[in-house]
mmCIF file of C-alpha atoms in Angstrom:
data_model
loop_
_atom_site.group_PDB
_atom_site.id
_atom_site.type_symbol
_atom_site.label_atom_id
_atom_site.label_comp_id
_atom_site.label_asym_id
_atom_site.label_seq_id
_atom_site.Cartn_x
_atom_site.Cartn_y
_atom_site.Cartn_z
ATOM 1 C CA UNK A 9 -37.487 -34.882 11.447
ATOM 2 C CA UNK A 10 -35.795 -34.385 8.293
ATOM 3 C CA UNK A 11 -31.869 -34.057 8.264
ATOM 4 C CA UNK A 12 -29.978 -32.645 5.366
ATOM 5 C CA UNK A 13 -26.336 -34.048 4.785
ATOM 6 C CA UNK A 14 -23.604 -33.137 2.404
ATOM 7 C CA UNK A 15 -20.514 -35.014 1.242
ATOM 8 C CA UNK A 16 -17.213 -34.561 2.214
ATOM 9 C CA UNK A 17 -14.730 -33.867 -1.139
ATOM 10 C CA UNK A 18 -11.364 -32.953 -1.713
ATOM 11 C CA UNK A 19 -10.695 -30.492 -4.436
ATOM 12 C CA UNK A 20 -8.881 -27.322 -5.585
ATOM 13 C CA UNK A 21 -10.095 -24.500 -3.532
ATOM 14 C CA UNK A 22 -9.273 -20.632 -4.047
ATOM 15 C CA UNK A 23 -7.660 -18.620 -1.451
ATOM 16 C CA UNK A 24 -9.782 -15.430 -1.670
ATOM 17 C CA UNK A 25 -11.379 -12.600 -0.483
ATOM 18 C CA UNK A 26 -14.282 -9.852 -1.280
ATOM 19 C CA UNK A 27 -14.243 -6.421 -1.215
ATOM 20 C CA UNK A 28 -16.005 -3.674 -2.425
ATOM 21 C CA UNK A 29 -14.064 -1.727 -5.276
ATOM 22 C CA UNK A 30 -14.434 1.807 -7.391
ATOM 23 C CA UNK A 31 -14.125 2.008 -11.188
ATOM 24 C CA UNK A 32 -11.731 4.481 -12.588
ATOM 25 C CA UNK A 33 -10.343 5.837 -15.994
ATOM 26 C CA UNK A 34 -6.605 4.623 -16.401
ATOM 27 C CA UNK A 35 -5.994 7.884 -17.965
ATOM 28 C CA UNK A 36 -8.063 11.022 -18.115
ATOM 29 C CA UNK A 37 -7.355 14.312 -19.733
ATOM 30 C CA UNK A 38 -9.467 17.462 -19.764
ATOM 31 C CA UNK A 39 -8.955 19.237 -23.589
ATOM 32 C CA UNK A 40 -7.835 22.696 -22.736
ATOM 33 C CA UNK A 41 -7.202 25.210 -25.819
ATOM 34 C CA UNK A 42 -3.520 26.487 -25.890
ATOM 35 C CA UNK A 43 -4.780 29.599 -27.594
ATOM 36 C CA UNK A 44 -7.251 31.840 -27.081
ATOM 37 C CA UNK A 45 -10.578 32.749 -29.996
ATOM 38 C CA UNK A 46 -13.542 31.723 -31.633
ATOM 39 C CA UNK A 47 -14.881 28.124 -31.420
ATOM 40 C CA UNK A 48 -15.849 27.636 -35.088
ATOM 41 C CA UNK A 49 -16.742 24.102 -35.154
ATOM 42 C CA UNK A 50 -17.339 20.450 -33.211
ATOM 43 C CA UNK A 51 -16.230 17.461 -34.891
ATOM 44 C CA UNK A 52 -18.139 14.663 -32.852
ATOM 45 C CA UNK A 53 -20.920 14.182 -30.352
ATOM 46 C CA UNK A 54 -21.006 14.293 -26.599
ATOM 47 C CA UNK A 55 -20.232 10.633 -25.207
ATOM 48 C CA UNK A 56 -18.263 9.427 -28.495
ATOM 49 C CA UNK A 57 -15.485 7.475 -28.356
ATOM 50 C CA UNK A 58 -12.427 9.262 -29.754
ATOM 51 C CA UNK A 59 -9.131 7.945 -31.132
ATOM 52 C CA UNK A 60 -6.208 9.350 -30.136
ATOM 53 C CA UNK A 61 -5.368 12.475 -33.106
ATOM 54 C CA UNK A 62 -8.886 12.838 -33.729
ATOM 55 C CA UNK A 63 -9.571 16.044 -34.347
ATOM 56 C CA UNK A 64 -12.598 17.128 -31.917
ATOM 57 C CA UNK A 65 -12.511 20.918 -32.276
ATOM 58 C CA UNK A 66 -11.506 24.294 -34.729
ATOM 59 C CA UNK A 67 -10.758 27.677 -33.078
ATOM 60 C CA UNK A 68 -11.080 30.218 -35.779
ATOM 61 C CA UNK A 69 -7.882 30.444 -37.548
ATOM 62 C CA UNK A 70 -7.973 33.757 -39.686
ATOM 63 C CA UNK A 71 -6.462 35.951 -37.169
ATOM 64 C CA UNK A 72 -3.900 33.461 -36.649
ATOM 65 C CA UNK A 73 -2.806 33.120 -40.316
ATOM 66 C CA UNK A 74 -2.943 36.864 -40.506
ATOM 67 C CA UNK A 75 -0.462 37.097 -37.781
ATOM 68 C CA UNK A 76 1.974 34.204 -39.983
ATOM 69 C CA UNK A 77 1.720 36.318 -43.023
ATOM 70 C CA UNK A 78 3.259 39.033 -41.168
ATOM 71 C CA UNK A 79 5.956 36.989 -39.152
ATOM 72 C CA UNK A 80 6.797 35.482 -43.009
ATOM 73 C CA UNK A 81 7.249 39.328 -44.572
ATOM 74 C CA UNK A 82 9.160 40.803 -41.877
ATOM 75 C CA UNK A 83 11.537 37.768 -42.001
ATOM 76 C CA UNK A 84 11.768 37.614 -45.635
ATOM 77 C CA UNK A 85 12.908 41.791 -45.655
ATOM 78 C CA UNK A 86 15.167 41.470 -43.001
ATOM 79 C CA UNK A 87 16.778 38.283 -44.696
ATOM 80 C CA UNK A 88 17.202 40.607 -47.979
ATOM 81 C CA UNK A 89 18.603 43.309 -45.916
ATOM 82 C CA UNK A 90 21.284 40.915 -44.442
ATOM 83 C CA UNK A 91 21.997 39.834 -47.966
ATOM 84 C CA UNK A 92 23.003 43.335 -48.728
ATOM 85 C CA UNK A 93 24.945 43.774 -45.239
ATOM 86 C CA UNK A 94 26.758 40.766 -46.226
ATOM 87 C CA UNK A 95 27.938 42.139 -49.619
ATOM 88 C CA UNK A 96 28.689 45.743 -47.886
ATOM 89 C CA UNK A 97 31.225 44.056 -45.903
ATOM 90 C CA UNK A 98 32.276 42.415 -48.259
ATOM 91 C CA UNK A 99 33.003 45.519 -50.529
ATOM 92 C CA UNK A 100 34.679 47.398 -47.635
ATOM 93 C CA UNK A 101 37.072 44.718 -46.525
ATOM 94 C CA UNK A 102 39.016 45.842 -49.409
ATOM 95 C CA UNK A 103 38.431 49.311 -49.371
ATOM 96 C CA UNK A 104 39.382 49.791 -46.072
ATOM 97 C CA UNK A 105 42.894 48.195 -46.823
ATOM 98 C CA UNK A 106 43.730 50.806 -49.383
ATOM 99 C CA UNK A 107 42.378 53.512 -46.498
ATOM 100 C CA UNK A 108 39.551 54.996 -49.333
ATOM 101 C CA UNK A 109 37.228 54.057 -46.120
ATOM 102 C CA UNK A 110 38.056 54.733 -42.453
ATOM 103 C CA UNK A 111 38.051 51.841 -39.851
ATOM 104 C CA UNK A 112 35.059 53.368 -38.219
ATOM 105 C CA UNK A 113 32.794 52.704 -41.146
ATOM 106 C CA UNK A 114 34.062 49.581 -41.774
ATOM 107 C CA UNK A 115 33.360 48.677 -38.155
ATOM 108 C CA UNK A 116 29.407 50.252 -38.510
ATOM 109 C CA UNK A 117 28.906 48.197 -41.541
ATOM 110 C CA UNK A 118 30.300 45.060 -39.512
ATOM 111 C CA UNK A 119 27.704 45.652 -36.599
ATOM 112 C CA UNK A 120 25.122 46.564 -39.247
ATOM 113 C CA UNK A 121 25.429 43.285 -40.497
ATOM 114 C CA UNK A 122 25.087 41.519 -37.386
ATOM 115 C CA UNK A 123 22.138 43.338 -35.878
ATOM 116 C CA UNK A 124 20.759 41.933 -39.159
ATOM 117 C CA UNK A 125 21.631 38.229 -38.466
ATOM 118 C CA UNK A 126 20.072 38.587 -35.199
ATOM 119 C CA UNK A 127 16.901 40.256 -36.372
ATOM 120 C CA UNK A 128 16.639 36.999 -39.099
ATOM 121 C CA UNK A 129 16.996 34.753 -36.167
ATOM 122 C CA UNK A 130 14.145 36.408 -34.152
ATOM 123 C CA UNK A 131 12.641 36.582 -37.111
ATOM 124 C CA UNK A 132 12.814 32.484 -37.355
ATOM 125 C CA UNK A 133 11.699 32.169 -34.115
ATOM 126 C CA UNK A 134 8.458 34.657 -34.458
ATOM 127 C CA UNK A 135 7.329 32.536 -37.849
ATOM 128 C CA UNK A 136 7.841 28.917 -35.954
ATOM 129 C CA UNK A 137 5.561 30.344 -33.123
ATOM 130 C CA UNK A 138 3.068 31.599 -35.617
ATOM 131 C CA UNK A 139 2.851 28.199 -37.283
ATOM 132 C CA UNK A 140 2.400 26.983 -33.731
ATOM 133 C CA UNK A 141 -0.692 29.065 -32.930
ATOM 134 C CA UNK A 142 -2.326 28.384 -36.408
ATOM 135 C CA UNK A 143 -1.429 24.609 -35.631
ATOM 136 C CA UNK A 144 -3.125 25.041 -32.627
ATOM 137 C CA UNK A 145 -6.471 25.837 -33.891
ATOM 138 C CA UNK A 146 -7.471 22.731 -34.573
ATOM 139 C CA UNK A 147 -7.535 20.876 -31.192
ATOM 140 C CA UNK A 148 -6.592 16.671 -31.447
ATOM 141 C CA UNK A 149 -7.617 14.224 -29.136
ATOM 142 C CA UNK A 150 -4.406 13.498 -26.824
ATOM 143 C CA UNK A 151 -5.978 9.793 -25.504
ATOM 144 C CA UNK A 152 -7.850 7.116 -26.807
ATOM 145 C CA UNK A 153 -11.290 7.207 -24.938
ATOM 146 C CA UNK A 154 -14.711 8.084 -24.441
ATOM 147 C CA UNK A 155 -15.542 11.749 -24.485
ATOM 148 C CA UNK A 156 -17.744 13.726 -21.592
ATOM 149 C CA UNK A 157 -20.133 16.721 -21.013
ATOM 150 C CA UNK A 158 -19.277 19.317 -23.410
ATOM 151 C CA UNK A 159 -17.788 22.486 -21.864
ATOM 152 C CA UNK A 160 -18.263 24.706 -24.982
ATOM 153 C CA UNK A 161 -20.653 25.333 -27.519
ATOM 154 C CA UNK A 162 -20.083 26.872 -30.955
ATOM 155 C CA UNK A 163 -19.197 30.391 -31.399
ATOM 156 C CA UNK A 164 -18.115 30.391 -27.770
ATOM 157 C CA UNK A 165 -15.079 32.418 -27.272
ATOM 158 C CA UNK A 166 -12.089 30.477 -25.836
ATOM 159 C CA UNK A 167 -9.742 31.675 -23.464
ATOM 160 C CA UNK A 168 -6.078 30.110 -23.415
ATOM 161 C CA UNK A 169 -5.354 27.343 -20.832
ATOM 162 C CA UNK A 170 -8.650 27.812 -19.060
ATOM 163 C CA UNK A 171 -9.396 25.673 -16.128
ATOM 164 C CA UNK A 172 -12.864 24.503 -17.046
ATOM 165 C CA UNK A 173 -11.855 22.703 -19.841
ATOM 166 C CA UNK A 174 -13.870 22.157 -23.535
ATOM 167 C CA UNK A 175 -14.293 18.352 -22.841
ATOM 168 C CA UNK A 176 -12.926 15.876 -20.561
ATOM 169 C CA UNK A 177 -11.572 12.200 -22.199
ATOM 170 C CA UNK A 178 -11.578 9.209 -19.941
ATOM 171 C CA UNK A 179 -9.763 6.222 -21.080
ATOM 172 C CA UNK A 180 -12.003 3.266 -20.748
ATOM 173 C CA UNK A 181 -10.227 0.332 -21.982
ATOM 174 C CA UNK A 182 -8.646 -1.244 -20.719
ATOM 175 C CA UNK A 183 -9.450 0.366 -17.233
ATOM 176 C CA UNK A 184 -8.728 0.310 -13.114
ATOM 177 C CA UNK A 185 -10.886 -0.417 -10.111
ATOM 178 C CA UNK A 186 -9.193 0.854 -6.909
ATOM 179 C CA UNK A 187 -10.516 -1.238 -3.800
ATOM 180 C CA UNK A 188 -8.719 -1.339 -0.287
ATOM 181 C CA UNK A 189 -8.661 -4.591 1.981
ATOM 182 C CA UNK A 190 -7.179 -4.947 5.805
ATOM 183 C CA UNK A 191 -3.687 -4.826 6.226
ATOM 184 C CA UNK A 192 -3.611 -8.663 7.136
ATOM 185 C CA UNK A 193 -4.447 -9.805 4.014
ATOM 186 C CA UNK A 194 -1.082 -8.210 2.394
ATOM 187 C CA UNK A 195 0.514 -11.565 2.896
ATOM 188 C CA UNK A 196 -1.793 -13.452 0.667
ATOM 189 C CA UNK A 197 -1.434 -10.661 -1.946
ATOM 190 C CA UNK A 198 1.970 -10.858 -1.940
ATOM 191 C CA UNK A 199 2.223 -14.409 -2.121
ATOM 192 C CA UNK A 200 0.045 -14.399 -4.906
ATOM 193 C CA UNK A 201 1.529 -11.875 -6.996
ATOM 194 C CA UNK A 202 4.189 -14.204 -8.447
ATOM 195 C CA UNK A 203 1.412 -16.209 -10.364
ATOM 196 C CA UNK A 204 -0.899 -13.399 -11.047
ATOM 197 C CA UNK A 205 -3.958 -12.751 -8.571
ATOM 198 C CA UNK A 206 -7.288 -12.768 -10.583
ATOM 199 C CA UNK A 207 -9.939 -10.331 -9.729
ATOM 200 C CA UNK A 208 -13.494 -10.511 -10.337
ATOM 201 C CA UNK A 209 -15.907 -7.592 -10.733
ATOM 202 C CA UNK A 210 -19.567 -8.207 -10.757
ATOM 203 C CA UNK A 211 -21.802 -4.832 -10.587
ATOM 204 C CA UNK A 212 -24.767 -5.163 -8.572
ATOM 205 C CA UNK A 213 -27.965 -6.149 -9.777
ATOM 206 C CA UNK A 214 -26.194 -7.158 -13.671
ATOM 207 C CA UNK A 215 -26.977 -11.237 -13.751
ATOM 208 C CA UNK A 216 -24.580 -10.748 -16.912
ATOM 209 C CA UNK A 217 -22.034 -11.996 -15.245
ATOM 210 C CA UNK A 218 -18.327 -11.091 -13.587
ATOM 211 C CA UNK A 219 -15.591 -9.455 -15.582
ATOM 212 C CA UNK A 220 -12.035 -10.447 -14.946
ATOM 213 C CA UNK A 221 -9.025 -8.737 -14.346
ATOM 214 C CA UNK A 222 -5.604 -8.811 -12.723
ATOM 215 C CA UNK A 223 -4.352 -7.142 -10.159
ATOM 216 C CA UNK A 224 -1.669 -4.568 -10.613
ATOM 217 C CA UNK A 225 -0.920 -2.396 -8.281
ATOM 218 C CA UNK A 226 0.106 -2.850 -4.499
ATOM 219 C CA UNK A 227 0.311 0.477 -2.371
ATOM 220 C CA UNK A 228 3.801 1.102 -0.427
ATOM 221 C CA UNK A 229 2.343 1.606 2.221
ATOM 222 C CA UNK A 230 -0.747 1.171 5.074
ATOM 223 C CA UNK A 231 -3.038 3.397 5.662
ATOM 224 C CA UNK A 232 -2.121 3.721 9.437
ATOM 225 C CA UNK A 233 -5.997 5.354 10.505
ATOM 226 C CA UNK A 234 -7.451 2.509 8.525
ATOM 227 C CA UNK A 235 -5.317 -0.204 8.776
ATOM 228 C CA UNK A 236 -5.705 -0.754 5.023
ATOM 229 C CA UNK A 237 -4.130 -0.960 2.057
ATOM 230 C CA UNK A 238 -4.918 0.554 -1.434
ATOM 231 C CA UNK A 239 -4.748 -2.294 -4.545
ATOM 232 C CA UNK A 240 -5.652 -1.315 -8.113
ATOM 233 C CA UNK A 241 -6.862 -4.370 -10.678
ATOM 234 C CA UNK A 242 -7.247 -3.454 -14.264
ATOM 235 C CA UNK A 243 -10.155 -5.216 -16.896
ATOM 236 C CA UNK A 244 -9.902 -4.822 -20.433
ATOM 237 C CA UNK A 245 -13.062 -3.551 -20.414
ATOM 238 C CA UNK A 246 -13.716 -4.906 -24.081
ATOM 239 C CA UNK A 247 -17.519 -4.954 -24.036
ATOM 240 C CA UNK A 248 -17.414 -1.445 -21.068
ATOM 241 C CA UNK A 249 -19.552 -2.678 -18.615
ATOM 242 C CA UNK A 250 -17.052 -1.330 -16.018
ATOM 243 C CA UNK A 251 -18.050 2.482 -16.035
ATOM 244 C CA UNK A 252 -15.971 5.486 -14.299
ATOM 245 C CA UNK A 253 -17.526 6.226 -10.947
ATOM 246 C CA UNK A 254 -19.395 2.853 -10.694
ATOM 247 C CA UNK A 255 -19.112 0.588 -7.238
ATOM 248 C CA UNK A 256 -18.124 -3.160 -7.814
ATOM 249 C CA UNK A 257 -18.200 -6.082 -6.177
ATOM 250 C CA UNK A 258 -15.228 -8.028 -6.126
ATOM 251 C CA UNK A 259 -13.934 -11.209 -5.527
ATOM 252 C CA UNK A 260 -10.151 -11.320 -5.374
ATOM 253 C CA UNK A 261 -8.602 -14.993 -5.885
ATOM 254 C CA UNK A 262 -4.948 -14.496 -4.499
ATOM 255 C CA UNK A 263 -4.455 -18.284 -4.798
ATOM 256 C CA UNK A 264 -5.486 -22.039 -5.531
ATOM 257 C CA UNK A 265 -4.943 -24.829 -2.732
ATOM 258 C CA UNK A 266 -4.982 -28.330 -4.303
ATOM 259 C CA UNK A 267 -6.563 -31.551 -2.459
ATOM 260 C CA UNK A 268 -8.378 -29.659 0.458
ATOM 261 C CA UNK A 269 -10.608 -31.575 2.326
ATOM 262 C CA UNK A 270 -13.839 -29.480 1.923
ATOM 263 C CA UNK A 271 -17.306 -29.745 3.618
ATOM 264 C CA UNK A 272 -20.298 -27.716 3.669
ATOM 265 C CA UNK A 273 -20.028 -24.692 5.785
ATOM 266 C CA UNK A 274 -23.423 -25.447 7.136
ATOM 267 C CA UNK A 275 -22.784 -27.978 9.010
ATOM 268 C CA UNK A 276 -19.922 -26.833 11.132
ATOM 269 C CA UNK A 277 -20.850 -25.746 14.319
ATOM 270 C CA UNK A 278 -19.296 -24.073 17.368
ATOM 271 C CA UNK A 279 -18.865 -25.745 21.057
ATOM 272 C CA UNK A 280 -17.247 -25.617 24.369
ATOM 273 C CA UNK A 281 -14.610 -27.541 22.640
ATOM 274 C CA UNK A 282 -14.168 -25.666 19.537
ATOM 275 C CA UNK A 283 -15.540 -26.908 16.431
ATOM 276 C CA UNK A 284 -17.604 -29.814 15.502
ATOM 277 C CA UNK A 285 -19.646 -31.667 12.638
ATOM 278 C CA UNK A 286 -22.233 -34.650 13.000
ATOM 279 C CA UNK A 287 -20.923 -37.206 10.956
ATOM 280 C CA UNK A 288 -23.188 -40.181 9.138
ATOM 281 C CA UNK A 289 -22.734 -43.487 10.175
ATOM 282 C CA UNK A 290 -23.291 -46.631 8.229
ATOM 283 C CA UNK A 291 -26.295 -47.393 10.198
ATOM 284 C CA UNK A 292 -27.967 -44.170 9.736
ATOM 285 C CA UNK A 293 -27.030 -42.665 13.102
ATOM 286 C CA UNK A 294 -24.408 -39.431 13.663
ATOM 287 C CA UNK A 295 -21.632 -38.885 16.029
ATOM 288 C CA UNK A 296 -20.108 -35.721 17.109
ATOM 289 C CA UNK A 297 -16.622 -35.010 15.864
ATOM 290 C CA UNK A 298 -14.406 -32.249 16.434
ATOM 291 C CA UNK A 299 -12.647 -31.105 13.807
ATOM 292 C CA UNK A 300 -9.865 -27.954 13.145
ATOM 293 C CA UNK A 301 -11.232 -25.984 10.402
ATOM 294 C CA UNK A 302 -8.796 -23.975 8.441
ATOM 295 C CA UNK A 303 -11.324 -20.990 6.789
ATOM 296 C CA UNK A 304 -14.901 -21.018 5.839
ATOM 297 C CA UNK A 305 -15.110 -19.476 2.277
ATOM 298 C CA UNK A 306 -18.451 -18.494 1.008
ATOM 299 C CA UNK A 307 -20.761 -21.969 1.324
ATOM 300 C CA UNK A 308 -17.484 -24.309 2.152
ATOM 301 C CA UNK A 309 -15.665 -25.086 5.231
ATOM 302 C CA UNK A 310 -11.885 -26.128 4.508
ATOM 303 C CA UNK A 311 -11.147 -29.059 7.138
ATOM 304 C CA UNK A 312 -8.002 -28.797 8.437
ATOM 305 C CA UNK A 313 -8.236 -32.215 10.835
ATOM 306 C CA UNK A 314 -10.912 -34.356 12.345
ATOM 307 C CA UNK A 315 -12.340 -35.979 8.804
ATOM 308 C CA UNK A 316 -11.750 -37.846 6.359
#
């Protein structure tokens, strides 16, 4: 009967762990007009990626620089009226010393004057929010990222702040998968922190190979009807492979054990006694040997005691 053996080794083995993770946008925004009109025009394509600044849309901006113009005029003849306050006042100061004016009009022309400042004031204020809104037409990408379905077409009318939103920006690199493990393994996570626990992502049925991250986020607390606890690692996501919404796999290495006594995991099996291996002898014949083993990880058994 044929009998297949492996070799006992010691080497650096990694303390991990699997788990099944979801990808998600570090940031995402959905672009939301701050005033209400016309969508003139579209300045990229669906599923672009977008700079932050980029300007992505135009809202029609005539009835907006109509609405300046005015704000400008009615401060600019309210300004020249307080010019001519000021010099009233000025005139009946001294007038009203030598009594050829009573105190009364001196006091109307003072109030006159002031109304006046006021009105320039508002005045100021209504031409900076004009400037706003026609600033606002043209709508600027506020993240980095990849753009989504559009919300909008052109000549649409837009309505201020609404909730559906003209196109939705997800930040994709770098990016975040969110995966939760049992509470038990918090210690290792912990421990590993310090050093930096490397994560890797592979996405089913992609024999391009695993993407790797850090972890960088540890929840504050369990989950206390799951008994789990929520991590986040982030990729850089250079080449995007890791899309929002996908599922990963992942294999998180909180650690690295050197000189472990490692055998195949294969070969340990389970008695009355606890744990034992067949071990080789010179002469080509096996004994039974218990051994303590530490963990099995993937296709290795770490050997706590019993070989050598």
């Amino acid at each position: 009967v044929p009998v297949a053996v492996g070799k006992v080794e010691v080497r650096t083995v990694p303390v991990s762990f699997r788990a099944i993770g979801h990808v998600e946008p570090i940031e995402t925004v959905a672009v939301k007009a701050r005033i209400g009109g016309e969508r003139q025009s579209m300045h990229f394509a669906e599923g672009d990626p977008v700079a932050a600044g980029d300007l992505l849309f135009t809202i029609d901006p005539r009835p907006y620089r109509a609405a300046l113009a005015q704000a400008e005029a009615g401060l600019a003849r309210n300004r020249a009226l307080l010019v001519k306050a000021k010099a009233d006042i000025a005139r009946y100061a001294e007038l009203v010393t030598q009594d050829f004016v009573t105190r009364e009009q001196y006091d109307q022309i003072t109030a006159n004057a002031a109304a006046l400042e006021a009105g320039v004031a508002a005045d100021e204020a209504n031409v900076e929010t004009a400037r706003l809104n026609l600033q606002y037409c043209s709508i600027t990408a506020p993240i980095s990222g990849r753009t989504g379905n559009l919300g909008l077409k052109t000549g649409a009318l837009v309505k201020a702040n609404d909730d559906r939103g003209m196109v939705t920006i997800n930040r994709m690199r770098p990016i975040h998968v969110a995966f939760s493990v049992p509470a038990q393994l918090l210690p290792q996570v912990r421990a590993g922190r310090a050093d930096g626990v490397r994560v890797l992502a592979t996405l089913p049925g992609d024999d391009g190979g695993a993407s790797e991250g850090r972890l960088t986020f540890v929840d504050n607390a369990v989950d206390t009807a799951t008994s789990t606890i929520l991590l986040k690692a982030t990729f850089p996501n250079d080449d995007e492979r890791l899309w929002p919404g996908q599922f990963v796999d992942l294999e998180v290495i909180a650690a690295s054990e050197e000189g472990r006594l490692v055998c195949p995991a294969a070969a340990v099996q389970t008695g009355q006694q606890g744990h034992y291996v067949f071990v080789v002898k010179e002469d080509s014949t096996v004994e039974m040997r218990q051994v303590r083993v530490a963990r099995i990880q993937d296709e290795d058994a770490v050997i706590a005691d019993g070989l050598d």
